[in-house]
Tab-separated table of C-alpha atoms and ligand atoms in Angstrom:
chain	number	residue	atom	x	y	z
I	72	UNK	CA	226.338	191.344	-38.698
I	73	UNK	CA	227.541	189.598	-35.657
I	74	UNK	CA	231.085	190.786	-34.609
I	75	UNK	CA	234.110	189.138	-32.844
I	76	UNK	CA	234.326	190.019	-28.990
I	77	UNK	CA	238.555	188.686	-29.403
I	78	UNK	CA	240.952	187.372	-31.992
I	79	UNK	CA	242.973	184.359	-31.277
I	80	UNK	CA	246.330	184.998	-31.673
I	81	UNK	CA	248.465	181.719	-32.749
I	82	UNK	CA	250.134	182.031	-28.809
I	83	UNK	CA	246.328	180.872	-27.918
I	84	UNK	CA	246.158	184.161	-26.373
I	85	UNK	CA	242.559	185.966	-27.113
I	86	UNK	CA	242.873	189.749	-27.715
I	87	UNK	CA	239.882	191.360	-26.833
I	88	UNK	CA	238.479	193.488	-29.662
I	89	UNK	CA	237.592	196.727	-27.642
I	90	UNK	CA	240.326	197.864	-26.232
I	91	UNK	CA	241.296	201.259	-24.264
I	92	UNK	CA	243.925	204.118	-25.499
I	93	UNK	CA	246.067	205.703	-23.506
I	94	UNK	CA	248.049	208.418	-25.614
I	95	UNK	CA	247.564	212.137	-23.689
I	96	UNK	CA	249.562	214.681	-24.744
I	97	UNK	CA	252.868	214.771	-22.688
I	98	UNK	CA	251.821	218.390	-20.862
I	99	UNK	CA	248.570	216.303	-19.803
I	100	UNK	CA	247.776	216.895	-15.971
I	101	UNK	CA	249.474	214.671	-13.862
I	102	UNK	CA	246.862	211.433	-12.684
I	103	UNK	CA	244.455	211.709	-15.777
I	104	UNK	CA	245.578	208.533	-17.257
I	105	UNK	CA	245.718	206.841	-13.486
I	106	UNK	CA	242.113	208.088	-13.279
I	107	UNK	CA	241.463	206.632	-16.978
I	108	UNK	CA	242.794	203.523	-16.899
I	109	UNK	CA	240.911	202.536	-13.520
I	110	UNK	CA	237.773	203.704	-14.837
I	111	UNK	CA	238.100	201.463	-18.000
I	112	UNK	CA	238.934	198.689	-16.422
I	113	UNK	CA	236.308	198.985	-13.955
I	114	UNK	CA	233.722	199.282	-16.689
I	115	UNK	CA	234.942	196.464	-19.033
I	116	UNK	CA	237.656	196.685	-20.921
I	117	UNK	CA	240.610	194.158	-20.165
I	118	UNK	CA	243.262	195.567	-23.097
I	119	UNK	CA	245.309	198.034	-22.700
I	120	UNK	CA	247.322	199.675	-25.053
I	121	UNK	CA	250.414	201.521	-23.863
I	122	UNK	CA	253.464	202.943	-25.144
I	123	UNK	CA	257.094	203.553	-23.601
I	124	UNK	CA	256.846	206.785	-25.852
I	125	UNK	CA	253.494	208.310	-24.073
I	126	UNK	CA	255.504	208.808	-20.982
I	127	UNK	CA	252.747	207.729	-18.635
I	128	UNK	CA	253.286	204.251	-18.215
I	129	UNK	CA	253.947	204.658	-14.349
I	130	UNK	CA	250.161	205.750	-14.066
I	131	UNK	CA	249.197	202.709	-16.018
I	132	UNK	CA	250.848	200.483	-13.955
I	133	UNK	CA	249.599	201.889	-10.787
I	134	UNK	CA	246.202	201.861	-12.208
I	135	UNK	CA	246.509	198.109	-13.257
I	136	UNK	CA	247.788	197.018	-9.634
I	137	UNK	CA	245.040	199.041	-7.859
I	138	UNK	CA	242.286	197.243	-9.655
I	139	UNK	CA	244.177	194.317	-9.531
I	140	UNK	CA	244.627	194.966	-5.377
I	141	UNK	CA	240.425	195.848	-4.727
I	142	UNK	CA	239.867	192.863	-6.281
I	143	UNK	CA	238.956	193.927	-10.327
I	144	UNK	CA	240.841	191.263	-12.213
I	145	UNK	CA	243.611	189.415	-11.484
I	146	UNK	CA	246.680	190.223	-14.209
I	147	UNK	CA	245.437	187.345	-16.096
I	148	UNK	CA	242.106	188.819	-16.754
I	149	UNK	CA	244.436	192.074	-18.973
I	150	UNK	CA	245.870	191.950	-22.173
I	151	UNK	CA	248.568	194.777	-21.405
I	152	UNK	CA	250.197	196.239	-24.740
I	153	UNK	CA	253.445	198.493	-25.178
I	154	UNK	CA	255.709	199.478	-27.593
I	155	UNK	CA	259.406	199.734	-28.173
I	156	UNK	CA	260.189	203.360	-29.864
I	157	UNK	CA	262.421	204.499	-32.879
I	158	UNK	CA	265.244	204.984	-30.059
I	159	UNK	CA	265.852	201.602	-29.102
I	160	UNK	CA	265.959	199.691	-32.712
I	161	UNK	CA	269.109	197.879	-32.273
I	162	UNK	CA	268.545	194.306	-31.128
I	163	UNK	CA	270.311	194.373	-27.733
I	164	UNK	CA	268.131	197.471	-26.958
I	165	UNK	CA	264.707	196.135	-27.778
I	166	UNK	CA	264.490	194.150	-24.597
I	167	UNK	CA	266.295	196.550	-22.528
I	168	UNK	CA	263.541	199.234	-23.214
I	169	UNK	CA	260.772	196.092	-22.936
I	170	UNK	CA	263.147	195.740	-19.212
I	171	UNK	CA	261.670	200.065	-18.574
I	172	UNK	CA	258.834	199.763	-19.944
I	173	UNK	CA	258.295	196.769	-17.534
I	174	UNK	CA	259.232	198.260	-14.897
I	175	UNK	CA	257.512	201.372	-15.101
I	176	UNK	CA	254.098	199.261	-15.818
I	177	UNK	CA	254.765	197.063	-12.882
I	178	UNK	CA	254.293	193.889	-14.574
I	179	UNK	CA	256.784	190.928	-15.200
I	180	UNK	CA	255.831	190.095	-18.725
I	181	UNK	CA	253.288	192.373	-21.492
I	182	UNK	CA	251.022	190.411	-23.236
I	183	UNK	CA	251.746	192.154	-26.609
I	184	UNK	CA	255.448	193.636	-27.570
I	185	UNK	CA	255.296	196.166	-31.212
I	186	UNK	CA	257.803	198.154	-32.946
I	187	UNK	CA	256.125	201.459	-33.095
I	188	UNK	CA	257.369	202.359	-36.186
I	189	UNK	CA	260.200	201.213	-38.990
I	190	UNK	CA	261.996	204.402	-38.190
I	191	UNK	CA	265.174	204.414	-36.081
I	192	UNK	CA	266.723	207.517	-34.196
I	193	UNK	CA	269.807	208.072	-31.959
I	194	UNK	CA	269.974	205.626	-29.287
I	195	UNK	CA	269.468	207.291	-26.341
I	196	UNK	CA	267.129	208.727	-23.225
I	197	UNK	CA	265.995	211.643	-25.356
I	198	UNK	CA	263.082	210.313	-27.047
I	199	UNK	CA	263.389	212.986	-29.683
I	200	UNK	CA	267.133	213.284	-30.271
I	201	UNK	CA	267.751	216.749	-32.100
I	202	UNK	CA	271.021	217.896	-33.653
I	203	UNK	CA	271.999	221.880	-33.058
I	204	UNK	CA	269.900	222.943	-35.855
I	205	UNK	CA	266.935	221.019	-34.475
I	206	UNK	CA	266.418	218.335	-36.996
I	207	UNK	CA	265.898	214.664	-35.247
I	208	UNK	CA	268.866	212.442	-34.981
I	209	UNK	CA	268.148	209.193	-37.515
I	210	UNK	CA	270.062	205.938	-36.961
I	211	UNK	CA	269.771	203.064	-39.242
I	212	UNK	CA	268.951	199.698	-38.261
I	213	UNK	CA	267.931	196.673	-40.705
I	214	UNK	CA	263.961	196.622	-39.149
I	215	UNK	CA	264.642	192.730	-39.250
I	216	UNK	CA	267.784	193.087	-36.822
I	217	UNK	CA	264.935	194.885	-34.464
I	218	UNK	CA	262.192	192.089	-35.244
I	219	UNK	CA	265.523	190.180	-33.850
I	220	UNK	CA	265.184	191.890	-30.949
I	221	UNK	CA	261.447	191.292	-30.253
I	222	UNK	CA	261.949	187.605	-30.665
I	223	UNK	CA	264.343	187.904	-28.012
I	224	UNK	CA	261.593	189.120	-26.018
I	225	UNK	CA	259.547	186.180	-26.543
I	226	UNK	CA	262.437	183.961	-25.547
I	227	UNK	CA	262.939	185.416	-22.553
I	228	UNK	CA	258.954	185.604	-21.578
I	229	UNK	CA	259.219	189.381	-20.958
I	230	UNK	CA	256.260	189.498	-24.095
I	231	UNK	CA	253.850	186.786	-24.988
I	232	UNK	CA	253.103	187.853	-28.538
I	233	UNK	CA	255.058	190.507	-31.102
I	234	UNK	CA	253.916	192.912	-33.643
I	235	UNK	CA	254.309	196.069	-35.265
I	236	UNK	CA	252.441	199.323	-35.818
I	237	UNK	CA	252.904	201.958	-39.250
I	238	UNK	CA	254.740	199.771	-41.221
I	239	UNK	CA	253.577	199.540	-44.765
I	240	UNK	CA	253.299	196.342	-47.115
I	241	UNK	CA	256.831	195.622	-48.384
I	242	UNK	CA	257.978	196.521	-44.333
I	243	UNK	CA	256.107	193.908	-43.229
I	244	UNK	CA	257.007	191.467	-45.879
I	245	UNK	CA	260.465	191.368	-44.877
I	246	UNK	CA	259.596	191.199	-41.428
I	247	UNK	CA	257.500	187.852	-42.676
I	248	UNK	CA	259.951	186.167	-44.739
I	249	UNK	CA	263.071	186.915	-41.896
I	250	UNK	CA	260.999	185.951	-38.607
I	251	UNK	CA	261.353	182.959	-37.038
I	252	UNK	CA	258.168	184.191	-34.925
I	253	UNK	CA	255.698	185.756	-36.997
I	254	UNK	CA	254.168	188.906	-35.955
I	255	UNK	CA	250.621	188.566	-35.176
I	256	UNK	CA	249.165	192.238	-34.615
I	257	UNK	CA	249.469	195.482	-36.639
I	258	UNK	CA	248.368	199.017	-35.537
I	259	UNK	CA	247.387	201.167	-38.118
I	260	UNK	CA	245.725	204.327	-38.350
I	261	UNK	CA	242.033	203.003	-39.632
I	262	UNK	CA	238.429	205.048	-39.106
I	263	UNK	CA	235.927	206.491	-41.900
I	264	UNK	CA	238.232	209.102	-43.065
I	265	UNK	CA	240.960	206.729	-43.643
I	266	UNK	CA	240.248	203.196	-44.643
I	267	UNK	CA	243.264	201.682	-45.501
I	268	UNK	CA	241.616	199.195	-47.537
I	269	UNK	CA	244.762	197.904	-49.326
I	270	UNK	CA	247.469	197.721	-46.465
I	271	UNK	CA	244.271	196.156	-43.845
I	272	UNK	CA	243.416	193.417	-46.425
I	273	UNK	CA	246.894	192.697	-46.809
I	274	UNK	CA	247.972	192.197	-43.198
I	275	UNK	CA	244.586	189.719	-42.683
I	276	UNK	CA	245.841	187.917	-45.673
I	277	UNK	CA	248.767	187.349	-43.953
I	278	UNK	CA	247.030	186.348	-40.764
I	279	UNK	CA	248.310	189.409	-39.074
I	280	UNK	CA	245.156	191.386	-36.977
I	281	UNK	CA	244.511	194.831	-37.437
I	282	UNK	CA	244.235	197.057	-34.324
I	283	UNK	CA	242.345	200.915	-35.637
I	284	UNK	CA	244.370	203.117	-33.955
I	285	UNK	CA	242.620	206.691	-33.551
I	286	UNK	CA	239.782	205.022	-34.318
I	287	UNK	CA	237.770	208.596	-33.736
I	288	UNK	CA	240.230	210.209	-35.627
I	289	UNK	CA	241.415	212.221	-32.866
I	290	UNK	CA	238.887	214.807	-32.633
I	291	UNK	CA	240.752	217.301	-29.966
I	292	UNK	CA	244.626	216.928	-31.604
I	293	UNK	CA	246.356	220.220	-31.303
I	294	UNK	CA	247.605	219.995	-34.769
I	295	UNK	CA	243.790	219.393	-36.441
I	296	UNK	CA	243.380	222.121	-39.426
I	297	UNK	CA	240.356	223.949	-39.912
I	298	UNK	CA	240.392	221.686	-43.784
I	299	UNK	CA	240.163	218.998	-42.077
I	300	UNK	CA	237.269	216.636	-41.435
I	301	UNK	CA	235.465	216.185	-38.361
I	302	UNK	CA	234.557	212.579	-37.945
I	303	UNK	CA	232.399	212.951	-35.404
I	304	UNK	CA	230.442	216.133	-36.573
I	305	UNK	CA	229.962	214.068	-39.798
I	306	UNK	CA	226.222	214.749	-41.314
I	307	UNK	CA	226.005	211.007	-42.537
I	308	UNK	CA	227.181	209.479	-39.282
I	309	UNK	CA	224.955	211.747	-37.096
I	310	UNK	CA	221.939	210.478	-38.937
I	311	UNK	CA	222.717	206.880	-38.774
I	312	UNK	CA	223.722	207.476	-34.574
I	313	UNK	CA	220.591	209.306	-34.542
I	314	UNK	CA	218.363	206.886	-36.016
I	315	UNK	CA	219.621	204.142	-34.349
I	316	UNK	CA	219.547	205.951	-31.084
I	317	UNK	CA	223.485	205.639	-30.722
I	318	UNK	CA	226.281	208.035	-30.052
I	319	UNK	CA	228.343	208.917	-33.377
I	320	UNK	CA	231.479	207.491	-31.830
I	321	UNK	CA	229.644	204.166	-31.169
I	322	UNK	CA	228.414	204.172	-34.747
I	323	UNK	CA	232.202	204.213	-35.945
I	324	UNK	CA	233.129	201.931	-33.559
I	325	UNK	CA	230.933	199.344	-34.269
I	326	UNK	CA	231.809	199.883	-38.253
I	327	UNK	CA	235.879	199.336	-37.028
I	328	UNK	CA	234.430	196.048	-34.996
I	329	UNK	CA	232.305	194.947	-38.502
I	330	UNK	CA	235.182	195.278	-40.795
I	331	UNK	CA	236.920	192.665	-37.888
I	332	UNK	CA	239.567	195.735	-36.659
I	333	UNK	CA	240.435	195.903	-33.057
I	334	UNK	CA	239.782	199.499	-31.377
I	335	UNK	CA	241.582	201.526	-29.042
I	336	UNK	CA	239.467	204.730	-28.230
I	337	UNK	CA	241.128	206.974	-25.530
I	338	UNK	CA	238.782	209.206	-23.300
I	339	UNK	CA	239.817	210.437	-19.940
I	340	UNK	CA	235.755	211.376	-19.583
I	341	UNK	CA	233.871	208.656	-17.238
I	342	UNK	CA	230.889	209.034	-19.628
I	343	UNK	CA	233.033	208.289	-22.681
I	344	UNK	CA	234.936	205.878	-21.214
I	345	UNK	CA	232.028	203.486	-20.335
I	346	UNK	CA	229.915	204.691	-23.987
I	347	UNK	CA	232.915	203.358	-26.262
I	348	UNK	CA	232.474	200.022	-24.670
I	349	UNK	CA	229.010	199.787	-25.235
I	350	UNK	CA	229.253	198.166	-29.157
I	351	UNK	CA	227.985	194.694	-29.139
I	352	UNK	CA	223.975	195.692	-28.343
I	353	UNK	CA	223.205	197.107	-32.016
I	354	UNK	CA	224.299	196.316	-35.433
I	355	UNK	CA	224.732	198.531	-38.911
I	356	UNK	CA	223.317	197.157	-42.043
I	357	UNK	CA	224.862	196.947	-44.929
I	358	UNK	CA	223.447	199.839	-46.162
I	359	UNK	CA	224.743	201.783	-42.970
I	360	UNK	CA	227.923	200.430	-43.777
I	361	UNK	CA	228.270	201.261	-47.320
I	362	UNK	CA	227.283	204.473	-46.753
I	363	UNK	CA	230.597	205.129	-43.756
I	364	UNK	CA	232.561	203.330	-46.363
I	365	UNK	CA	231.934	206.209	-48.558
I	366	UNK	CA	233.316	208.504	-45.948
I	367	UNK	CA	237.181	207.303	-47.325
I	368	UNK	CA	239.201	210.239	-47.933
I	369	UNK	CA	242.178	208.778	-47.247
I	370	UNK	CA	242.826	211.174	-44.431
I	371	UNK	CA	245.630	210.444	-42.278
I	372	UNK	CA	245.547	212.363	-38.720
I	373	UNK	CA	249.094	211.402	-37.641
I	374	UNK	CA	250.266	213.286	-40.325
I	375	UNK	CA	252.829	215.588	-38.998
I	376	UNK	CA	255.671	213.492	-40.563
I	377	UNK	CA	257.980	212.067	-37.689
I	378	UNK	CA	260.570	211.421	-39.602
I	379	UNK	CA	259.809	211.890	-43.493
I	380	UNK	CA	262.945	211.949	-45.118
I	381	UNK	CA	264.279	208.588	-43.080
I	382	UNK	CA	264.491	205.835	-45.340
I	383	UNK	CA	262.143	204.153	-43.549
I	384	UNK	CA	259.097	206.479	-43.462
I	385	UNK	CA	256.575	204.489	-44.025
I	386	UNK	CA	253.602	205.933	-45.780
I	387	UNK	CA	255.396	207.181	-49.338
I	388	UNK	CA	253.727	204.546	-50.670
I	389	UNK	CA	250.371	203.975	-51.580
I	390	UNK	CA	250.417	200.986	-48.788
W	1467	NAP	N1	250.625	202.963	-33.024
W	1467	NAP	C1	250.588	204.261	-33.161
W	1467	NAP	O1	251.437	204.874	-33.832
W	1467	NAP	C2	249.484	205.046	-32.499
W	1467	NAP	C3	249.255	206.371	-32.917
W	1467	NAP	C4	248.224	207.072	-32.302
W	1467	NAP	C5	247.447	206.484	-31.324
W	1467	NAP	N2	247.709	205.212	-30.911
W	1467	NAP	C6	246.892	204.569	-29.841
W	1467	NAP	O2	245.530	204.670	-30.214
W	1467	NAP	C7	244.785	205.292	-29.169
W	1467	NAP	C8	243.602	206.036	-29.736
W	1467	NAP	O3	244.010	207.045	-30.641
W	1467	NAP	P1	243.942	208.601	-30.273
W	1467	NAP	O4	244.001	208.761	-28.791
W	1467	NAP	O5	244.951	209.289	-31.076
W	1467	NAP	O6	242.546	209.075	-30.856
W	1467	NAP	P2	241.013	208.632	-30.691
W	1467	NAP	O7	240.859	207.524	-29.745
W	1467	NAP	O8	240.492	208.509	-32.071
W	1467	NAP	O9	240.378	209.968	-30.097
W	1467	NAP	C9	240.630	210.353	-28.773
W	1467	NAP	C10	239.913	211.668	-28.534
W	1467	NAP	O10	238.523	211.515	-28.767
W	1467	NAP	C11	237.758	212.018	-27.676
W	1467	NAP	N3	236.678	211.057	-27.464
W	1467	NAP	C12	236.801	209.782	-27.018
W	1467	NAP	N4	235.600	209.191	-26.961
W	1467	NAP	C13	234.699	210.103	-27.389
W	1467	NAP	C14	233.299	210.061	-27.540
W	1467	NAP	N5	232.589	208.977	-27.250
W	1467	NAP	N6	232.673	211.196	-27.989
W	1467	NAP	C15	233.395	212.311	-28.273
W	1467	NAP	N7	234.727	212.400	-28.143
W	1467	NAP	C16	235.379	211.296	-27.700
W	1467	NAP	C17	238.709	212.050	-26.512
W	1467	NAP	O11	238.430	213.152	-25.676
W	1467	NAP	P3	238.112	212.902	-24.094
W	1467	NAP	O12	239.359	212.295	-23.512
W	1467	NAP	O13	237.827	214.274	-23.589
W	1467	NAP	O14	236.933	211.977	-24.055
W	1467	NAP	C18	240.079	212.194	-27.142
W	1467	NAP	O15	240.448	213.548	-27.234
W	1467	NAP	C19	245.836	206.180	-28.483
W	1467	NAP	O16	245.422	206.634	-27.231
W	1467	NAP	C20	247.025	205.245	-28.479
W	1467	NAP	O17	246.910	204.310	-27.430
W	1467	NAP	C21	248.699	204.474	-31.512
């Protein structure tokens, strides 16, 4: 089963399908993600998915102009992604954090703007505004007064295309039937422990691509349980890798790439780097398939509830 190499987004832009994560935790050494982010572009990948939450973006940027200065790509070649977060919801302070998160990246425009999630805290520097007794400051803004916002962006050619990431069905349905630009992308958390069946096959109904986020299911997370499952130590996946002469993570990220998902592994290991961009030189049958379909648990990794009891939290529902 042949698989897209990039979606066409209804800018005309193409979003490449493989694209590279760059989410450390915030204690990470300082340079990894500079180091990262060089080495993936210089093996391949053009998209690059950022965050003004993940803290790092200053290493991204520097990363993108040095392999834009030896000659790499030229910023045209990248398909740079960020993200507003819950601390910047109200209209007037989408852009202005798009204005940072530009800045810090380098770059005069992103090629893809998304509201991280439908949940709003205190305006604010503190990314994780916490009263006295330590519970997070919540703020409420209409998420279509933020959509707002990130057409805004458009207007002003600070982002080329808008989106969102964890909202659930009825979120993004009045995000659909309120925007005067529709958004085109949606990150959700998608790899064999978590489908999402319901919630993906909604979004492509609405033409609205699905980018897997942890596509590995974030094998190293401090917070992982010993309950939990380990994607990658899988018994079903390791024979399939194994007869096919494949690394497990390739097998799942080919399976992402079949059910036409975008990817976003993040490795800071050279190795790693270069192997999760290796997908388009073997293909799963369908019996392959079925079989990692099977693997559904409906695990979610990015559990530890940001924000549970905001009216916004978005995964009360079944989807
Ligand atoms: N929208 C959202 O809310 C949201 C949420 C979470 C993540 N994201 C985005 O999605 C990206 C990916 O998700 P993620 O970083 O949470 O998890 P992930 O990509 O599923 O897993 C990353 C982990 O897997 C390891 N790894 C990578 N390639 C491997 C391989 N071939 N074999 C074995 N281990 C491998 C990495 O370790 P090494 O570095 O040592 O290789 C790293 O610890 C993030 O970086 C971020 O950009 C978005």
């Amino acid at each position: 089963m042949p698989v897209k190499q990039g979606f066409q987004l209804p800018s005309g832009d193409i979003f490449p399908s493989v694209g590279f994560g760059t989410w450390t935790v915030w204690s990470a050494e300082k340079g990894v993600i500079h180091k990262a982010v060089k080495e993936a572009i210089t093996v391949g990948y053009r998209h690059i998915d950022c965050a003004y939450v993940y803290q790092n973006q200053d290493e991204v940027g520097q990363a993108i102009k040095d392999k834009i200065e030896d000659g790499t790509v030229k910023r045209e070649d990248l398909f740079i992604v960020t993200k507003v977060w819950n601390t910047a919801h109200r209209r007037g302070a989408v852009k202005e954090q798009l204005q940072k998160s530009l800045k810090q990246l380098e770059l005069t425009y992103v090629d893809l703007y998304l509201v991280h999630y439908p949940i709003s805290f205190k305006e604010g520097d503190d990314i994780f505004p916490k009263d006295d007794d330590g519970n997070l400051i919540f703020e409420h803004y209409d998420i279509v007064d933020t959509w707002k916002g990130m057409e805004d962006c458009v207007d002003s050619d600070l982002a080329r295309n808008i989106g969102i990431s964890n909202f659930n069905h009825l979120q993004i349905g009045r995000i659909i039937d309120a925007a005067r630009i529709q958004p085109c992308v949606i990150q959700l958390e998608v790899n064999p422990t978590i489908a999402n069946t319901k919630l993906v096959d909604f979004c492509k109904q609405k033409n609205i691509v699905v980018t897997a986020y942890a596509p590995l299911g974030n094998p190293n997370r401090s917070w992982k349980e010993s309950k939990d499952p380990t994607i990658l130590a899988d018994p079903v996946l390791n024979e399939i890798a194994l007869s096919k002469g494949k690394s497990v993570a390739q097998v799942v990220l080919r399976f992402l790439l079949q059910r036409d998902l975008v990817v976003i592994p993040k490795s800071a290991n050279a190795d790693r780097i270069k192997e999760n961009f290796q997908l388009f030189n073997f293909e799963l049958n369908e019996a392959e398939m079925k079989k990692i379909w099977s693997l559904d648990k409906n695990f979610r990794v990015y559990t530890k509830p940001i924000a549970v009891d905001h009216p916004e939290y978005p995964f009360h529902i079944e989807y």
